[in-house]
XYZ file of N, CA and C in Angstrom:
477
model
N 0.773 -1.179 -0.237
C -0.048 0.056 -0.027
C 0.859 1.140 0.028
N 0.943 1.759 -0.993
C 1.008 3.316 -1.360
C 0.820 4.508 -0.038
N 2.051 5.194 0.659
C 1.583 5.945 1.553
C 0.906 7.448 0.625
N 0.747 8.687 1.545
C 0.610 9.578 0.784
C 1.716 10.235 0.310
N 1.484 10.667 -1.157
C 2.400 11.382 -2.008
C 2.358 12.939 -1.888
N 3.364 13.629 -2.100
C 3.179 15.562 -1.863
C 3.754 15.722 -3.498
N 3.452 16.877 -3.525
C 3.794 17.841 -4.455
C 3.469 19.272 -4.175
N 4.038 20.082 -4.973
C 3.799 21.393 -4.292
C 3.046 22.373 -5.792
N 1.995 23.137 -5.153
C 1.802 23.743 -6.302
C 1.684 25.383 -6.049
N 1.794 26.011 -7.257
C 2.253 27.418 -6.989
C 0.795 28.220 -7.543
N 0.196 28.775 -6.540
C -0.944 29.570 -6.233
C -0.776 31.093 -5.983
N -1.497 31.679 -6.906
C -1.696 33.540 -6.579
C -0.461 33.907 -7.295
N -0.497 35.432 -6.818
C 0.835 36.134 -7.456
C 0.152 37.186 -8.453
N -1.182 37.260 -8.962
C -1.533 37.916 -9.660
C -2.824 38.519 -9.470
N -3.463 39.585 -9.984
C -4.533 39.907 -9.771
C -4.557 40.629 -7.847
N -3.608 40.857 -7.069
C -3.504 40.988 -5.704
C -3.543 40.089 -5.271
N -3.752 38.810 -5.547
C -3.357 37.395 -4.417
C -2.163 37.289 -4.166
N -2.139 36.740 -3.194
C -0.402 36.427 -2.451
C 0.205 35.385 -3.052
N 1.163 35.197 -3.468
C 1.905 33.866 -3.984
C 2.571 33.253 -3.147
N 2.127 31.912 -3.300
C 2.617 30.909 -2.034
C 2.942 29.787 -2.789
N 3.790 28.626 -2.003
C 3.799 27.774 -2.693
C 3.188 26.744 -1.795
N 2.265 26.143 -2.114
C 1.100 25.104 -0.964
C 1.383 23.860 -1.601
N 1.815 23.068 -0.388
C 2.152 21.618 -0.496
C 1.097 20.788 -0.988
N 0.751 20.007 -1.691
C -0.552 19.131 -2.182
C -0.404 17.768 -1.358
N -0.879 17.309 -0.630
C -0.557 15.347 -0.111
C -1.694 14.873 -0.813
N -1.565 13.695 -1.429
C -2.471 12.969 -2.030
C -2.486 11.610 -1.428
N -3.645 11.092 -1.211
C -3.818 9.997 -0.574
C -4.246 10.157 0.918
N -4.341 10.930 1.391
C -4.788 11.142 2.708
C -5.910 10.647 2.756
N -6.461 10.669 3.837
C -8.160 10.313 4.101
C -8.756 11.586 4.253
N -9.840 11.803 3.751
C -10.688 13.529 4.010
C -11.659 13.253 5.340
N -11.261 14.154 6.167
C -12.118 14.396 7.274
C -13.285 15.753 6.831
N -14.299 15.587 7.058
C -15.246 16.430 6.758
C -16.022 17.158 8.245
N -15.563 18.500 8.148
C -15.831 18.823 9.593
C -16.685 20.265 8.845
N -17.660 20.763 10.153
C -18.260 22.083 9.468
C -18.191 22.551 10.761
N -18.003 24.173 10.418
C -17.576 25.266 11.518
C -18.830 26.386 11.035
N -19.047 27.273 12.210
C -20.058 28.517 11.881
C -18.801 29.782 12.334
N -19.381 30.766 11.743
C -19.135 32.219 12.164
C -20.257 32.712 12.996
N -20.090 32.859 13.785
C -21.452 33.117 14.694
C -21.069 34.751 14.955
N -21.933 35.214 14.830
C -21.897 36.863 14.613
C -22.668 37.533 15.358
N -22.492 38.258 16.406
C -23.485 39.275 17.605
C -24.067 40.483 16.566
N -24.628 40.952 17.527
C -25.456 42.169 17.100
C -24.390 43.510 16.814
N -23.133 43.082 17.403
C -22.550 44.266 17.297
C -21.201 43.905 15.823
N -21.638 42.971 15.348
C -20.613 42.611 14.364
C -19.648 41.799 14.672
N -19.331 41.209 15.879
C -18.484 40.779 16.268
C -18.697 38.887 16.155
N -17.452 38.195 15.981
C -17.320 36.882 15.746
C -16.926 36.323 16.809
N -17.248 34.809 17.141
C -17.088 34.125 18.243
C -15.829 33.237 17.915
N -14.923 32.915 18.530
C -13.974 32.039 18.379
C -13.641 31.275 19.712
N -13.259 30.030 19.739
C -12.969 29.414 21.028
C -11.545 28.837 20.673
N -11.264 28.400 21.997
C -9.861 28.157 21.893
C -9.592 26.680 22.197
N -8.732 25.912 21.993
C -9.056 24.875 21.768
C -7.977 24.231 23.170
N -8.840 23.320 23.792
C -8.327 23.010 25.293
C -7.298 21.980 25.304
N -6.345 21.885 26.423
C -5.418 21.528 26.257
C -5.758 19.799 26.482
N -4.862 18.941 25.677
C -5.261 17.698 25.639
C -5.669 17.182 24.212
N -6.039 18.460 23.361
C -6.569 18.287 22.014
C -5.312 18.679 21.109
N -5.086 18.517 19.846
C -4.463 18.419 18.775
C -4.926 20.220 18.286
N -3.480 20.702 18.646
C -3.552 22.244 18.192
C -3.860 23.003 19.500
N -3.310 22.443 20.404
C -4.498 23.032 22.072
C -3.668 24.331 21.987
N -4.732 25.032 22.322
C -4.396 26.870 22.674
C -4.767 27.468 21.548
N -4.823 26.960 20.380
C -5.370 27.816 19.067
C -6.518 28.247 19.323
N -6.598 29.499 18.441
C -8.011 29.709 18.280
C -8.906 29.426 17.003
N -10.036 28.840 16.984
C -10.766 28.690 16.313
C -12.329 28.931 15.845
N -13.053 28.694 15.041
C -14.577 28.880 14.921
C -15.211 27.665 15.096
N -16.098 27.853 16.252
C -16.931 26.678 16.667
C -17.419 25.584 15.606
N -17.435 24.290 15.887
C -17.731 23.112 15.146
C -17.435 21.776 15.426
N -17.634 21.134 14.504
C -16.871 19.595 14.660
C -16.839 18.684 13.345
N -16.547 17.583 13.733
C -16.741 16.781 12.956
C -18.332 16.202 12.408
N -18.052 15.652 11.185
C -19.230 15.581 10.717
C -19.506 14.104 10.821
N -20.385 13.341 11.251
C -20.696 11.847 11.592
C -21.165 11.276 10.443
N -20.788 9.917 10.245
C -21.599 9.283 9.428
C -23.054 9.482 9.163
N -23.552 9.772 7.859
C -25.068 9.834 7.597
C -25.627 10.849 8.319
N -24.589 12.067 8.893
C -24.798 13.518 9.296
C -24.836 14.339 7.861
N -25.545 15.390 7.688
C -25.418 16.468 6.792
C -24.412 17.166 7.560
N -23.629 17.998 6.909
C -22.657 18.959 7.772
C -23.468 20.216 8.315
N -24.770 20.495 7.941
C -25.606 21.392 8.641
C -26.233 20.769 9.850
N -26.895 19.623 10.046
C -27.292 18.919 11.127
C -25.922 18.300 12.062
N -24.639 18.390 11.510
C -23.640 18.201 12.474
C -22.948 19.132 12.990
N -23.411 20.732 12.494
C -22.817 21.630 13.242
C -24.331 22.365 14.571
N -25.309 21.870 13.699
C -26.149 22.276 14.805
C -25.915 21.545 16.358
N -26.007 19.943 15.997
C -25.217 19.343 17.207
C -24.077 19.622 17.842
N -23.036 19.823 17.176
C -21.847 20.514 17.479
C -22.105 21.888 18.552
N -22.931 22.561 18.197
C -23.021 24.058 18.839
C -23.651 24.066 20.185
N -24.781 22.997 20.085
C -25.416 22.685 21.391
C -24.556 21.878 22.236
N -23.733 21.081 21.836
C -22.562 20.392 22.425
C -21.393 21.267 23.271
N -20.884 22.287 21.997
C -19.745 22.823 22.495
C -20.140 24.378 23.444
N -21.126 24.611 22.871
C -21.583 26.442 23.339
C -23.178 26.190 24.091
N -24.021 25.205 23.864
C -25.128 24.991 24.807
C -26.090 26.043 24.143
N -25.918 26.215 22.916
C -27.111 27.202 21.863
C -27.659 26.115 21.537
N -29.008 26.614 20.621
C -29.802 26.083 19.652
C -29.867 26.842 18.623
N -29.668 25.963 17.567
C -29.532 26.843 16.096
C -30.551 25.882 15.366
N -31.356 26.637 14.167
C -32.324 25.880 13.436
C -31.465 26.002 11.981
N -31.838 25.253 11.324
C -31.288 24.904 10.186
C -31.385 26.251 9.342
N -32.588 27.046 9.227
C -32.695 27.877 8.398
C -31.855 29.125 8.713
N -31.239 29.359 9.747
C -30.512 30.425 10.495
C -28.813 30.140 9.713
N -28.647 29.174 9.059
C -27.040 28.695 9.114
C -27.121 29.297 7.265
N -26.309 30.186 7.170
C -26.316 30.713 5.997
C -24.734 30.051 5.328
N -24.340 29.263 4.236
C -23.088 28.864 4.046
C -22.375 30.019 3.136
N -21.473 30.002 3.627
C -20.721 31.460 3.100
C -19.136 31.118 2.614
N -18.637 29.620 2.608
C -17.188 29.450 2.593
C -17.012 28.182 2.614
N -15.988 28.030 1.966
C -15.512 26.382 2.735
C -13.901 26.269 2.696
N -13.161 25.697 3.989
C -11.656 25.352 3.775
C -11.350 23.943 3.418
N -9.968 23.891 2.629
C -9.709 22.681 2.182
C -7.596 22.931 2.695
N -7.705 22.142 3.738
C -6.495 22.110 3.803
C -6.033 20.957 4.217
N -4.400 20.202 3.791
C -3.675 19.436 3.814
C -2.644 19.151 5.317
N -2.885 18.535 6.301
C -2.673 18.378 7.650
C -1.645 17.136 7.444
N -0.673 16.572 8.096
C 0.009 15.957 7.919
C -0.564 14.410 7.553
N -1.609 13.919 8.120
C -1.993 12.899 8.252
C -3.601 12.712 7.612
N -4.247 13.811 7.502
C -5.535 13.475 6.581
C -5.449 15.163 6.112
N -6.706 15.277 5.538
C -6.882 16.202 4.666
C -8.247 16.532 4.943
N -8.443 18.006 5.407
C -9.576 18.815 6.050
C -10.443 19.349 5.147
N -11.577 18.802 5.131
C -12.500 19.719 4.249
C -13.687 20.507 5.015
N -13.800 21.514 5.087
C -14.677 22.423 6.453
C -15.595 23.126 5.636
N -16.896 22.978 5.473
C -17.789 23.926 5.345
C -18.004 24.889 6.026
N -18.155 26.181 5.705
C -18.304 27.472 7.314
C -19.399 27.994 6.498
N -20.341 28.114 7.945
C -21.653 28.832 8.072
C -21.804 29.963 8.727
N -22.371 31.213 8.395
C -22.976 32.536 9.060
C -23.876 32.129 9.903
N -23.816 32.569 11.271
C -25.064 32.737 12.009
C -25.029 33.619 12.993
N -26.460 34.647 12.666
C -26.709 35.326 13.541
C -27.644 35.266 14.418
N -28.561 34.228 14.580
C -29.994 34.090 15.325
C -29.494 32.353 16.197
N -29.719 32.669 17.388
C -29.362 31.468 17.915
C -30.018 31.490 19.262
N -30.728 30.634 20.050
C -31.345 30.739 21.360
C -30.265 29.919 22.458
N -30.195 30.812 23.619
C -29.467 30.498 24.537
C -28.237 31.432 24.847
N -27.568 30.900 25.841
C -26.476 32.102 26.252
C -25.200 31.132 26.055
N -24.444 31.574 25.196
C -23.344 31.152 24.963
C -22.103 30.358 26.106
N -21.835 29.654 26.162
C -20.984 29.031 26.946
C -20.340 27.975 26.683
N -18.592 28.067 27.027
C -17.886 27.022 26.576
C -18.372 25.591 27.536
N -19.062 24.451 26.879
C -19.193 23.481 27.528
C -18.116 22.174 27.695
N -16.970 22.592 27.022
C -15.882 21.503 27.426
C -14.939 22.342 27.763
N -15.034 23.340 28.600
C -13.896 23.985 29.305
C -13.176 25.071 28.761
N -13.592 25.229 27.434
C -12.449 26.144 26.101
C -13.085 27.542 26.543
N -12.286 28.352 26.375
C -12.244 29.654 26.373
C -13.049 30.450 25.350
N -13.921 31.243 25.250
C -14.603 31.853 24.111
C -14.437 33.389 23.944
N -14.334 34.206 22.505
C -14.253 35.323 22.839
C -14.815 35.983 21.415
N -15.300 37.030 21.620
C -15.841 38.078 20.563
C -14.866 38.865 20.374
N -14.515 38.835 18.675
C -13.669 39.396 18.478
C -14.444 40.455 17.061
N -14.062 41.490 16.698
C -14.336 42.210 15.360
C -13.364 41.593 14.533
N -14.145 41.241 13.349
C -13.408 40.212 12.308
C -11.841 40.822 11.717
N -11.811 42.503 11.810
C -10.522 42.696 11.911
C -9.159 42.440 12.757
N -9.775 41.943 13.844
C -8.926 41.666 15.246
C -8.635 39.775 15.055
N -9.339 39.096 14.300
C -9.009 37.600 14.355
C -7.528 37.630 13.866
N -7.022 38.492 12.962
C -5.846 38.024 12.693
C -4.539 38.269 13.653
N -5.120 38.585 14.707
C -4.543 38.883 15.677
C -3.743 37.503 16.525
N -4.664 36.574 16.523
C -4.905 35.096 17.193
C -4.141 34.288 16.494
N -3.509 33.127 17.243
C -2.854 32.042 16.492
C -3.781 31.051 16.354
N -4.358 30.450 14.994
C -5.309 29.780 14.570
C -4.851 28.656 13.658
N -5.494 27.674 13.552
C -4.963 26.371 12.776
C -4.863 26.999 11.635
N -3.870 25.919 10.730
C -3.818 26.682 9.134
C -5.224 26.475 8.325
N -5.921 25.883 8.657
C -7.422 25.827 7.735
C -8.042 26.800 8.122
N -8.184 27.728 9.321
C -8.899 28.845 9.608
C -8.264 30.021 9.034
N -7.217 30.241 8.809
C -6.374 31.204 8.339
C -7.219 32.023 7.011
N -7.390 31.174 6.325
C -7.771 31.852 4.857
C -9.148 32.637 5.082
N -9.763 32.099 6.257
C -11.348 32.524 6.629
C -11.523 34.027 6.843
N -10.627 34.474 7.804
C -9.947 35.694 8.515
C -10.285 36.676 7.350
N -9.704 36.630 6.543
C -9.793 38.015 5.284
C -11.510 37.469 5.012
N -11.845 36.826 4.673
C -13.299 36.365 3.880
C -14.174 37.026 5.037
N -13.923 36.825 6.309
C -15.023 37.372 6.923
C -15.080 38.837 7.592
N -13.667 39.080 7.247
C -13.414 40.743 7.530
C -14.032 41.325 6.417
N -14.253 40.976 5.257
C -14.491 41.595 4.195
C -16.051 41.365 3.884
N -16.688 40.436 4.365
C -18.119 40.043 4.850
C -18.952 40.860 5.747
N -18.327 41.105 6.950
C -19.168 41.012 7.998
C -18.924 42.667 8.107
């Protein structure tokens, strides 16, 4: 059985885009994760800090989680927001805005991202994670997982 192979693709460099050499790893399992950009009435976005003991502990990320077998990304996100933040979200309040695609060392992450401005309940970190509300322009001040980084500029421009 062959392991993952790696090549490099050159992206950007024209039309105002940054130029970067992006490693492309083929043969990795794909992990589907859904995430939310929860936006409050002041236009701030919620991020949570990955707790100790988890991969990438200490980094700040958008709430969400793995899509289980047989779940849609939206249903998984509704479940994850309840488990992580103790809030109730309805499907009609999730608006798809982007997706992230990033190769980590042992898997490829595919992450649809949804904006959500309406929920029921008071947000609190149910897994002991710290949570913060930040203006989109301030998200770049945080250390975030590589898959989340391209979403920062998008949110800054959209919100």
